Tab-separated table of C-alpha atoms and ligand atoms in Angstrom:
chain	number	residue	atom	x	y	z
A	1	UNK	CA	-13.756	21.449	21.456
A	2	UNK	CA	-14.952	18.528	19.337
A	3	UNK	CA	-15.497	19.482	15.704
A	4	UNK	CA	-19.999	19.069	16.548
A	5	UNK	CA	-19.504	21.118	19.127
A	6	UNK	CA	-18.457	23.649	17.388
A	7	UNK	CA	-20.476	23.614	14.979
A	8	UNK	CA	-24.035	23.769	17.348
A	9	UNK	CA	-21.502	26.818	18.875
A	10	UNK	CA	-21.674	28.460	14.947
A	11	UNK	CA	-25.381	27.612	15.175
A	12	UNK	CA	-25.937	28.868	18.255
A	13	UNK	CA	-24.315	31.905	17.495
A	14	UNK	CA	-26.367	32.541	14.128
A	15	UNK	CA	-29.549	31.737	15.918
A	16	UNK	CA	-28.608	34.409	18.521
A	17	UNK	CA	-28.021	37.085	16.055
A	18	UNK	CA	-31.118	36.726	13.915
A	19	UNK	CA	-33.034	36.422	17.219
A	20	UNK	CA	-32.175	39.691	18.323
A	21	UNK	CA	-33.251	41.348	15.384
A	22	UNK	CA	-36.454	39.083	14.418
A	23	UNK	CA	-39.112	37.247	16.542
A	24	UNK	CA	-39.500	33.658	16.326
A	25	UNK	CA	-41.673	32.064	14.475
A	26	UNK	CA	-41.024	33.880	11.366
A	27	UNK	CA	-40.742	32.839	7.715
A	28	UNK	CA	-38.195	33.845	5.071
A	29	UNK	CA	-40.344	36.871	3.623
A	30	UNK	CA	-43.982	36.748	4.640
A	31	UNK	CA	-46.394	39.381	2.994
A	32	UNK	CA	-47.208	43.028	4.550
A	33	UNK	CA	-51.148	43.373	3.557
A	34	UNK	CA	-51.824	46.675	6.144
A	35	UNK	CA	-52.807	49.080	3.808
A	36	UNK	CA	-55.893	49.333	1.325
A	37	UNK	CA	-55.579	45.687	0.508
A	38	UNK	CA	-59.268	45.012	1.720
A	39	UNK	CA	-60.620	48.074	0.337
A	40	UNK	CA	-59.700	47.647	-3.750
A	41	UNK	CA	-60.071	44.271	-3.676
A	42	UNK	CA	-63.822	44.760	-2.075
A	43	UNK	CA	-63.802	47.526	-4.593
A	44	UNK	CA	-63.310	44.815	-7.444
A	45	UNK	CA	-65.864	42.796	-6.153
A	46	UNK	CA	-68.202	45.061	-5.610
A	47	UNK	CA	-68.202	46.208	-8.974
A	48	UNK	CA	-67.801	42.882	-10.974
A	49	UNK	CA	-64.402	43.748	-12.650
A	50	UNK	CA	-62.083	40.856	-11.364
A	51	UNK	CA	-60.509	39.882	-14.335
A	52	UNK	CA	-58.394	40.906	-17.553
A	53	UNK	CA	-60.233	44.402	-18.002
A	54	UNK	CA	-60.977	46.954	-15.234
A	55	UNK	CA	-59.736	49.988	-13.813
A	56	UNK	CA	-56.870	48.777	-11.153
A	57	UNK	CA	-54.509	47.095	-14.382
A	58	UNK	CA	-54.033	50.558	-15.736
A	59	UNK	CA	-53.414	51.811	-12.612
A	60	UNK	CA	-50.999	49.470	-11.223
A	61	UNK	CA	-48.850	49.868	-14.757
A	62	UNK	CA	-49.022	53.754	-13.925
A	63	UNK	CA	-47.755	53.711	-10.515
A	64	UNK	CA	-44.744	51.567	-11.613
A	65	UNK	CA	-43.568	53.778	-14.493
A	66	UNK	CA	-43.999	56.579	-11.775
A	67	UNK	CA	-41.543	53.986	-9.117
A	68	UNK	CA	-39.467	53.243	-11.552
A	69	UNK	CA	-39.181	56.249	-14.183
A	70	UNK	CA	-39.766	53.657	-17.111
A	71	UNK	CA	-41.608	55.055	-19.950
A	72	UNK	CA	-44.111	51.738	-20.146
A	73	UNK	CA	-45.187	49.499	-18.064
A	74	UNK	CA	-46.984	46.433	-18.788
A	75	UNK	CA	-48.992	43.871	-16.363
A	76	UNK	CA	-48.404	40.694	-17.080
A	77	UNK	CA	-49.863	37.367	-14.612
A	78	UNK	CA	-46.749	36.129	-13.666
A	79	UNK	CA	-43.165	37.566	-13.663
A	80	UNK	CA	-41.983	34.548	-15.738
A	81	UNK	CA	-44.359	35.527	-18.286
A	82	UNK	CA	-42.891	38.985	-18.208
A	83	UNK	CA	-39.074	37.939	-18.439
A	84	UNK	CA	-40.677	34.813	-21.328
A	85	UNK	CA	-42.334	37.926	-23.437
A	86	UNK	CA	-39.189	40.138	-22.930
A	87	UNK	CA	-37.261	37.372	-24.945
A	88	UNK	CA	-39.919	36.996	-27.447
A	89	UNK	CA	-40.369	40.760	-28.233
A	90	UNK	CA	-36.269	40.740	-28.628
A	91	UNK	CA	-36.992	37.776	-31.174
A	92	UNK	CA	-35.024	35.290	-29.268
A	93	UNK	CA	-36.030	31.478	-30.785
A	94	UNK	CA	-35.213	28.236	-31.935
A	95	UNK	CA	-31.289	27.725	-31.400
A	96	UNK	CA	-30.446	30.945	-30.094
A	97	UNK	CA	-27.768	31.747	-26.902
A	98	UNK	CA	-29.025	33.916	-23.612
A	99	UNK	CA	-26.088	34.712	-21.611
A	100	UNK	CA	-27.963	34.653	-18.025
A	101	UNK	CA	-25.981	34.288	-14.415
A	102	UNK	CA	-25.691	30.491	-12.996
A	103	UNK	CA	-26.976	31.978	-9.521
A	104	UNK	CA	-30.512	32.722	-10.281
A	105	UNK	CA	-34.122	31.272	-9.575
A	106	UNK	CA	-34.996	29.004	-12.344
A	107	UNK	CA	-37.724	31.321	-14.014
A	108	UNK	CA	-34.861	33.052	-15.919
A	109	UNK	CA	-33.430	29.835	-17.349
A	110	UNK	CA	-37.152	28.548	-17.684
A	111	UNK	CA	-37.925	31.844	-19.521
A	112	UNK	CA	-35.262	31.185	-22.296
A	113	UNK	CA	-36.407	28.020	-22.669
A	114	UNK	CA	-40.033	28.445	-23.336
A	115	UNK	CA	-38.691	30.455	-26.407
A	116	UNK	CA	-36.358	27.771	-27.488
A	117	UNK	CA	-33.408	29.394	-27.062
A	118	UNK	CA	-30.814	27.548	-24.934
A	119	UNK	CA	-29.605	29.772	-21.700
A	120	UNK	CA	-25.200	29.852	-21.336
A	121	UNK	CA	-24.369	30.159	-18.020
A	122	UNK	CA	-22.116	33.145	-16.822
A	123	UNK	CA	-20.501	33.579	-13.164
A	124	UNK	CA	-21.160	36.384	-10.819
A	125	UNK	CA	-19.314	38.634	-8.850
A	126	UNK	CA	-18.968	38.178	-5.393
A	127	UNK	CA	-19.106	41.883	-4.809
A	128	UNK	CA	-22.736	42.343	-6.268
A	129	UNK	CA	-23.771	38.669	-6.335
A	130	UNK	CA	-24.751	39.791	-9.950
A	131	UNK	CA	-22.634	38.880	-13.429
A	132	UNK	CA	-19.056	39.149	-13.326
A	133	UNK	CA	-18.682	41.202	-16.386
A	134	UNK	CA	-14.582	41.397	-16.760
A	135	UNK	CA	-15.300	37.756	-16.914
A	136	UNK	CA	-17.568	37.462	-19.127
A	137	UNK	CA	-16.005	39.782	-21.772
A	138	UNK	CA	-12.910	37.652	-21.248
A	139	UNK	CA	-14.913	34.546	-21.797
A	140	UNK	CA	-17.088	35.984	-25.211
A	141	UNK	CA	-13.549	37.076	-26.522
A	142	UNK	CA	-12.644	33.400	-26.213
A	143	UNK	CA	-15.837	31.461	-27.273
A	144	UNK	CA	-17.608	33.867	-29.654
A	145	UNK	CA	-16.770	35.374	-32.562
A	146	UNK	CA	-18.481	38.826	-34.238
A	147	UNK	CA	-19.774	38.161	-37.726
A	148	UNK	CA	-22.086	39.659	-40.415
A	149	UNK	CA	-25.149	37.943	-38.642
A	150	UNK	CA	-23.879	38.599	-35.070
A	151	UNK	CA	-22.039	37.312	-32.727
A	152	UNK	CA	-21.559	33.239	-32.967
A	153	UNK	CA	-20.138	30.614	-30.483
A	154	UNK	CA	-17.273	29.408	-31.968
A	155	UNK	CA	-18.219	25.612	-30.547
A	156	UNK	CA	-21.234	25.390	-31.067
A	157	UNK	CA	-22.330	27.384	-34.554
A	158	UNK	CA	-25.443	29.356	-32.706
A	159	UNK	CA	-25.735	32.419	-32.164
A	160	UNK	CA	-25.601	34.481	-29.020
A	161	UNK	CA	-28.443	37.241	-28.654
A	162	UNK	CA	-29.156	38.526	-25.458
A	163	UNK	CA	-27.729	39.283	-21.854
A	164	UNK	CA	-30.052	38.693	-19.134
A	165	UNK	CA	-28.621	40.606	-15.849
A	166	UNK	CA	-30.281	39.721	-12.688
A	167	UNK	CA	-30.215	41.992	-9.644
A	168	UNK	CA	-29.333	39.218	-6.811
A	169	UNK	CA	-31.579	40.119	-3.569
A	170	UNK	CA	-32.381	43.182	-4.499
A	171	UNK	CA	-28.543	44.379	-4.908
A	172	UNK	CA	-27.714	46.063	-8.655
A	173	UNK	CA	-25.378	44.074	-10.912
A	174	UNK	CA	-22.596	45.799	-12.593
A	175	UNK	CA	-25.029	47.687	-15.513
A	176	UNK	CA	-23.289	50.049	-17.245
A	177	UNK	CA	-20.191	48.126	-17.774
A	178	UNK	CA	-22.868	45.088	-18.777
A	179	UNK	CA	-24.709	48.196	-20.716
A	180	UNK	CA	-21.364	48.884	-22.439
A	181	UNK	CA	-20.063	45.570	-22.927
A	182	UNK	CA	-23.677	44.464	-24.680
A	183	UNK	CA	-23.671	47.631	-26.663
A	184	UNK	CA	-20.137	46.594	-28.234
A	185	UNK	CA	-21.090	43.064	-28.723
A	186	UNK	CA	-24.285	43.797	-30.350
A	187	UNK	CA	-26.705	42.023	-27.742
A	188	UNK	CA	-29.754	42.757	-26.100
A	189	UNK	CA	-29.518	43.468	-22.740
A	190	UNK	CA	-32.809	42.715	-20.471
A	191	UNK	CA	-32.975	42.702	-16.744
A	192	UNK	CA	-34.828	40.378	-14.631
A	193	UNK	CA	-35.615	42.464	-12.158
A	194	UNK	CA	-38.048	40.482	-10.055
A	195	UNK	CA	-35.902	41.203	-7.140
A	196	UNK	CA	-35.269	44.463	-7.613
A	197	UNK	CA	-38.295	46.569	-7.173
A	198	UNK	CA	-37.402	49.457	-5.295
A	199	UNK	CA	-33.544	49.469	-5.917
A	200	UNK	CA	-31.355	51.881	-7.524
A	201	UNK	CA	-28.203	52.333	-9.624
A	202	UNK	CA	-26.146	55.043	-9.616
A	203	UNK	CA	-29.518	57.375	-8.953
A	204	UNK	CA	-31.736	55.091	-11.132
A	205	UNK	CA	-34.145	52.451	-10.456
A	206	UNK	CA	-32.855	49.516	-11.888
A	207	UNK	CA	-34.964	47.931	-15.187
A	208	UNK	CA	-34.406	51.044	-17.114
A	209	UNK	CA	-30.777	49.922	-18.785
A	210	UNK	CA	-31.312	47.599	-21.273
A	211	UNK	CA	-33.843	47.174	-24.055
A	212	UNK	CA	-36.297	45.523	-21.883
A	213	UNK	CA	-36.630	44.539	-17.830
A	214	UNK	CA	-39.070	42.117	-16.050
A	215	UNK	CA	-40.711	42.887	-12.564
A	216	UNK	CA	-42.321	40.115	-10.303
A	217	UNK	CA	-45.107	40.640	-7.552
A	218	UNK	CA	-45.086	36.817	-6.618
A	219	UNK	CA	-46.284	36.643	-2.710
A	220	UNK	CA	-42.500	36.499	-1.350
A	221	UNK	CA	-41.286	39.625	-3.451
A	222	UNK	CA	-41.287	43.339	-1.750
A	223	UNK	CA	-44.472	43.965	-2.872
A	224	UNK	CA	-47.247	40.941	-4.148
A	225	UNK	CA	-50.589	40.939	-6.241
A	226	UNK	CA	-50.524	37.617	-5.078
A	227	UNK	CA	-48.826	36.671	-8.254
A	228	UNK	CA	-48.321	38.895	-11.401
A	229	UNK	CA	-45.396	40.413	-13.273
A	230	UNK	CA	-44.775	43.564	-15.414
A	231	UNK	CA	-42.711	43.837	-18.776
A	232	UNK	CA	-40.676	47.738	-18.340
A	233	UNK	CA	-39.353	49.209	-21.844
A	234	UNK	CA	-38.591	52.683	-23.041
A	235	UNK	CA	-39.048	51.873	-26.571
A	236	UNK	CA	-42.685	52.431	-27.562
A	237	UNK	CA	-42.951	49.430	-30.378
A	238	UNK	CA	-41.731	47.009	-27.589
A	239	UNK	CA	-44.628	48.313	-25.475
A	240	UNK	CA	-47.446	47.908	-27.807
A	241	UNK	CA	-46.140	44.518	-28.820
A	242	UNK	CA	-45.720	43.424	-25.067
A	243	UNK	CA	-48.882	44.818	-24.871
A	244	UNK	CA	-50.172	42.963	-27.953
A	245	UNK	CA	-48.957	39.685	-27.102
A	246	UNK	CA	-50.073	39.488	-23.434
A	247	UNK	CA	-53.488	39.340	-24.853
A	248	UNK	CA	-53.720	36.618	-26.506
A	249	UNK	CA	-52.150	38.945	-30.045
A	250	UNK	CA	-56.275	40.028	-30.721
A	251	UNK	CA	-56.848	42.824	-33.009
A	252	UNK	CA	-59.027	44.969	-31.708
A	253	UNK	CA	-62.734	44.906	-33.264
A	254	UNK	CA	-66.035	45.632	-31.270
A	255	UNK	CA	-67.174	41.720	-32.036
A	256	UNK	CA	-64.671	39.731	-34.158
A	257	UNK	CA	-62.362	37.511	-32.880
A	258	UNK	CA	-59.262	37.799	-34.791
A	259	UNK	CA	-55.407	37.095	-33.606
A	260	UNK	CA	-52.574	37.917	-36.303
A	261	UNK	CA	-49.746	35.951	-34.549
A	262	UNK	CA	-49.457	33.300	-31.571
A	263	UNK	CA	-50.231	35.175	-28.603
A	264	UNK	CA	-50.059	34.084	-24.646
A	265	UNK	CA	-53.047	34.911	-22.214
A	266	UNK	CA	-50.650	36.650	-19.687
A	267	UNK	CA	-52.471	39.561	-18.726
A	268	UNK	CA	-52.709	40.147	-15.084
A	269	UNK	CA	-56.230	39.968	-13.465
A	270	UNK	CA	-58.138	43.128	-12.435
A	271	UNK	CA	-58.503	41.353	-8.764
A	272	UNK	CA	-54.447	40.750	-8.704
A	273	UNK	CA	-53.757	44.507	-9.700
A	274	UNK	CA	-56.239	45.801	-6.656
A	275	UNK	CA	-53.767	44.084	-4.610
A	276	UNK	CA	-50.994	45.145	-6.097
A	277	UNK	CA	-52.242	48.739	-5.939
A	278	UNK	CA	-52.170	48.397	-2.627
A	279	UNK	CA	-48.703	47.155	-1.961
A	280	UNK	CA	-47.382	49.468	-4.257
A	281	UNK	CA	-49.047	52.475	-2.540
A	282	UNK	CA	-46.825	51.048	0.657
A	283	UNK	CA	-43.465	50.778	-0.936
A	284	UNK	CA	-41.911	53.563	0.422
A	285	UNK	CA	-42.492	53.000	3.712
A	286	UNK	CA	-41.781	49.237	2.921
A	287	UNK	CA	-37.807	50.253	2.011
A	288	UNK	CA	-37.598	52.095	4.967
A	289	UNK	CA	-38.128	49.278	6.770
A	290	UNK	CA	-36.111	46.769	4.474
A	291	UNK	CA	-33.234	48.995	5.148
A	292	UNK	CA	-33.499	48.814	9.183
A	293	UNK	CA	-34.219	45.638	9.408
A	294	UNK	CA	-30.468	44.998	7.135
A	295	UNK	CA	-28.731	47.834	9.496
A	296	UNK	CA	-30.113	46.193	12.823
A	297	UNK	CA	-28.598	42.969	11.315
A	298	UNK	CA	-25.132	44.386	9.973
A	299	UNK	CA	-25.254	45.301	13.310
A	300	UNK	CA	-26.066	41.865	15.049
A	301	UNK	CA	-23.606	40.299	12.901
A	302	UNK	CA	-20.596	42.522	13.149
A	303	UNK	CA	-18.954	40.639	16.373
A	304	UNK	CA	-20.076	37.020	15.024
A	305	UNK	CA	-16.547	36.040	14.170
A	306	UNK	CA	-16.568	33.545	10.422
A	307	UNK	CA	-19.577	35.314	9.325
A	308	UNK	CA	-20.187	38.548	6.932
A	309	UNK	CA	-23.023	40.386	6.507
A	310	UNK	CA	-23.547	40.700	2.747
A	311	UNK	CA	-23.657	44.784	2.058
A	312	UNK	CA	-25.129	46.730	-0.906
A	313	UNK	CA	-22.409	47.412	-3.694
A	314	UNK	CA	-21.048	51.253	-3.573
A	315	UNK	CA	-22.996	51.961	-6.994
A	316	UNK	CA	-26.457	50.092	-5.566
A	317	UNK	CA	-29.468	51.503	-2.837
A	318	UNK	CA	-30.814	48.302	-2.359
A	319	UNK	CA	-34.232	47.221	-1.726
A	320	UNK	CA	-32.519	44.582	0.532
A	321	UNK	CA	-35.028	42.393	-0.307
A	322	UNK	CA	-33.592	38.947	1.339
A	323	UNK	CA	-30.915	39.933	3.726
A	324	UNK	CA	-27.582	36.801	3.212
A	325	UNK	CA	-25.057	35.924	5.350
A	326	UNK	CA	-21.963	34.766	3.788
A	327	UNK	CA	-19.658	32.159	6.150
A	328	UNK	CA	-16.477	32.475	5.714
A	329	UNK	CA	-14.840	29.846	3.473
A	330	UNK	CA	-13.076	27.556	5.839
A	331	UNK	CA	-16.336	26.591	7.573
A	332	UNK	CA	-18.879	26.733	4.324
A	333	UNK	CA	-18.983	23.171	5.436
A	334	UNK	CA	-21.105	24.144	8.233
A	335	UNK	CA	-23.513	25.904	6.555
A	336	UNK	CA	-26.197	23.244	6.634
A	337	UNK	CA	-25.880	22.872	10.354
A	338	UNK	CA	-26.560	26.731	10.592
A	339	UNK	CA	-29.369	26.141	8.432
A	340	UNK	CA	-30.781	23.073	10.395
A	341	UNK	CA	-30.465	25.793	13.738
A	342	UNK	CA	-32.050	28.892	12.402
A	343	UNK	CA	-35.208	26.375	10.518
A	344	UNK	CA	-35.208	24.406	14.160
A	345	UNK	CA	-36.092	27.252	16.194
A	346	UNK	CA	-38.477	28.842	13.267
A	347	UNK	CA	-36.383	31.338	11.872
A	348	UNK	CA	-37.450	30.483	7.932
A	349	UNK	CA	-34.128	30.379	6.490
A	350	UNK	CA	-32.736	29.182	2.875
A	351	UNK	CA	-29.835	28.312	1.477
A	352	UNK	CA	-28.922	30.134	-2.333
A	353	UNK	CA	-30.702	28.116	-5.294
A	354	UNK	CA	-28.829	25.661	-6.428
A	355	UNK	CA	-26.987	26.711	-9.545
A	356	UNK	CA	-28.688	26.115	-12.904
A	357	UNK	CA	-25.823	24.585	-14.313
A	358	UNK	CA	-26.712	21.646	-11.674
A	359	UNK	CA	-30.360	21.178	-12.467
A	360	UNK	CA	-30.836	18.156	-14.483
A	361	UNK	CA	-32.661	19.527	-16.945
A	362	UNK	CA	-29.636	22.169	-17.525
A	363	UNK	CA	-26.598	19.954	-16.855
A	364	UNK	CA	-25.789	19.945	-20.232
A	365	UNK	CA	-26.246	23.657	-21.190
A	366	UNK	CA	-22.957	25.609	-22.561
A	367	UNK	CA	-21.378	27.251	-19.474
A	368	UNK	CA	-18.035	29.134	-18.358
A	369	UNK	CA	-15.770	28.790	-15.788
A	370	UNK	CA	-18.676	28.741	-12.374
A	371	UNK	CA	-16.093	28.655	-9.757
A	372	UNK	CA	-17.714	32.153	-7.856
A	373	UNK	CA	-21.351	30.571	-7.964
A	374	UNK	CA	-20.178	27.632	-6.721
A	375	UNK	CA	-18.154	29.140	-3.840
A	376	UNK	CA	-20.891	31.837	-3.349
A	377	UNK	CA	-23.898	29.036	-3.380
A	378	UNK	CA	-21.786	26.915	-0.613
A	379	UNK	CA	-21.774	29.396	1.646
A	380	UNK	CA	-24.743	31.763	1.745
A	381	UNK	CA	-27.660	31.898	3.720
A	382	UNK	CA	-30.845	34.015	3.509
A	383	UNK	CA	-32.157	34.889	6.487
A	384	UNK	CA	-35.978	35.909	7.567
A	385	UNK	CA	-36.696	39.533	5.778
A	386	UNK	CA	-40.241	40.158	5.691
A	387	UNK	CA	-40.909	44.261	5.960
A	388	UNK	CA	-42.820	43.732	8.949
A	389	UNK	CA	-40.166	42.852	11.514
B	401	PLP	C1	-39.426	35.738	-8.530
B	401	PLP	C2	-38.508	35.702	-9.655
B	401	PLP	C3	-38.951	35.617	-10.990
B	401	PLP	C4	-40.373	35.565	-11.428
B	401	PLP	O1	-41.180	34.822	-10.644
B	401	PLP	P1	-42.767	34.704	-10.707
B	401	PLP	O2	-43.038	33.841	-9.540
B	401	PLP	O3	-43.103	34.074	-12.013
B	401	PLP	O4	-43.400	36.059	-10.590
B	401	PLP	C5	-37.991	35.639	-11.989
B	401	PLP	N1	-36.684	35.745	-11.710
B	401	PLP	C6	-36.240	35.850	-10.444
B	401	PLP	C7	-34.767	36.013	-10.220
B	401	PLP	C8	-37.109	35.816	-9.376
B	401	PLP	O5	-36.642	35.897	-8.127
């Protein structure tokens, strides 16, 4: 065989497994609106409470400390608003360090920066597609030093304050080592968990083990309110300042506007938390289908020969909210032929994002050793995963 040839034969082969397991045309993760979606969004309507105050905010925040077993739950519009006001309430600023994972969507970089703070960049695991944490204790042994004032980067003078661990996918990082390791290093550990809705560690959703944890409910996550985000804490001064600053930091008086610090209109509309009612009120049955859809394609993928079916880690029940495909290393030089097949016949497939460490904008951020993202980011491919199929 000529080199093209075999790679439309990988192709082909890729296209033939997804397409046993999901109906053309599909995209990557499309929306499942089949419950009471119409109903409490008519509901809003019909009463005149669509934005910042009405009845379906407070509910949404209560179902997701009941999901999740977090003690407060905060609405928030976005999710990058949610993960921006985690780093504020942990009084991250001007010249300050975030440790945050290389392989991530850009609103966790983006997040530290809105604060001023300048995100480091930390490799993952391939084993939970999550931070590598023997390698990052390695690395803060080398570049960082504990002082008085905390712990400082020996090259660069600033201080280090925070972890953020990202659950890749859906699939739990490595948290109580990270737990651990940020407990002995003095920093604050905050999960984005925008991914992660639905998905447990060791018995435990995940956003309850560090100091703070951000959800997402963009359209493409598990569960939408066609966008809006939620702050989880168990400590009740972080909730009533989340609280506090989502709305715009006003003290409360029946006519008075006052504000007693600089405070961000995040709070997620009444008409946005209907929605999200509604999706929430179909999670469970929304895993159950997450998780057949990833059996039927462990399944479909366990005789392709060069490509693995990426599994939940032993400690993690995943949400499996994008199911990946990892080729094998020898022909991660085909990946972008795969991807050209699966798009080509309508199977809405994407590649990882490209690691922060190559956007322009963070090219010149302080990183470690990236030689797992990189290998993980040439190689992987998420395939279509909506709940429906
Ligand atoms: C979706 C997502 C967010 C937040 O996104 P929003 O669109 O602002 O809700 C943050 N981090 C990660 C890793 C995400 O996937």
């Amino acid at each position: 065989m000529t080199k093209s040839n075999e790679n439309s034969a990988l192709g082909e082969r890729v296209v033939n497994a997804v397409s046993g397991v999901v109906s053309a045309p599909c995209g990557l993760h499309e929306p499942t609106l089949k419950g009471n979606e119409w109903a409490y969004v008519k509901e809003c309507l019909d009463s005149g409470w669509v934005s910042t105050a009405g009845e379906y905010v407070g509910r949404f925040e209560e179902q997701l400390k009941e999901i999740t077993g977090a003690e407060f739950a905060i609405a928030t519009a976005t999710g990058t608003a949610a993960l921006h006001m985690t780093l504020v309430c942990a009084g991250i600023g001007r010249g300050d360090e975030v440790m945050i994972p290389a392989l991530t969507f850009v609103a966790t970089a983006n997040a530290v920066s809105y604060t001023g703070a300048i995100p480091h960049f930390a490799d993952v695991s391939a084993r939970t597609l999550g931070i590598d944490v023997a390698k990052l204790e390695d690395y803060l042994s080398a570049t960082f030093r504990q002082t008085d004032r905390g712990v400082e980067n020996i090259q660069t003078g600033r201080p280090l304050r925070a972890v953020i661990a990202m659950h890749t996918y859906g699939h739990a990082c490595d948290l109580d080592e990270l737990a651990e390791l940020c407990d002995r290093w003095r920093l604050v550990l905050i999960e984005d968990a925008a991914e992660s809705l639905g998905s447990f560690y060791k018995g435990q959703h995940t956003g309850n083990h560090g100091a703070m944890a951000a959800l997402s409910f963009n359209g493409n996550k598990i569960a939408t309110a066609g966008a809006g985000g939620a702050i989880l804490t168990h400590d009740a001064d972080i909730a009533a300042h989340a609280q506090h600053l989502t709305t715009t930091a006003k003290v409360p008086h029946a006519y008075e506007f006052v504000h007693d610090e600089v405070g961000y209109n995040y709070r997620l509309p009444n008409l946005n938390a209907a929605l999200g009612c509604a999706q929430l009120d179909q999670l469970p049955e929304m895993l159950v289908r997450k998780r057949r859809l990833a059996e039927a394609y462990e399944k479909a993928f366990s005789p392709v020969s060069g490509v693995g079916f990426f599994s939940e880690p032993e400690h993690c029940k995943s949400n499996y909210w994008l199911n990946v495909i990892l080729l094998d290393s020898k022909i991660a030089d085909q990946r972008d032929t795969v991807l050209k097949a699966l798009n080509d016949a309508k199977l809405g497939s994407r590649p990882a994002w490209m690691p922060m460490h190559r956007l322009a904008m963070y090219a010149d951020c302080p990183k470690m050793d990236l030689s797992v993202t990189e290998d993980l980011y040439d190689r992987l491919i998420c395939l279509p995963s909506s709940a429906q199929n």
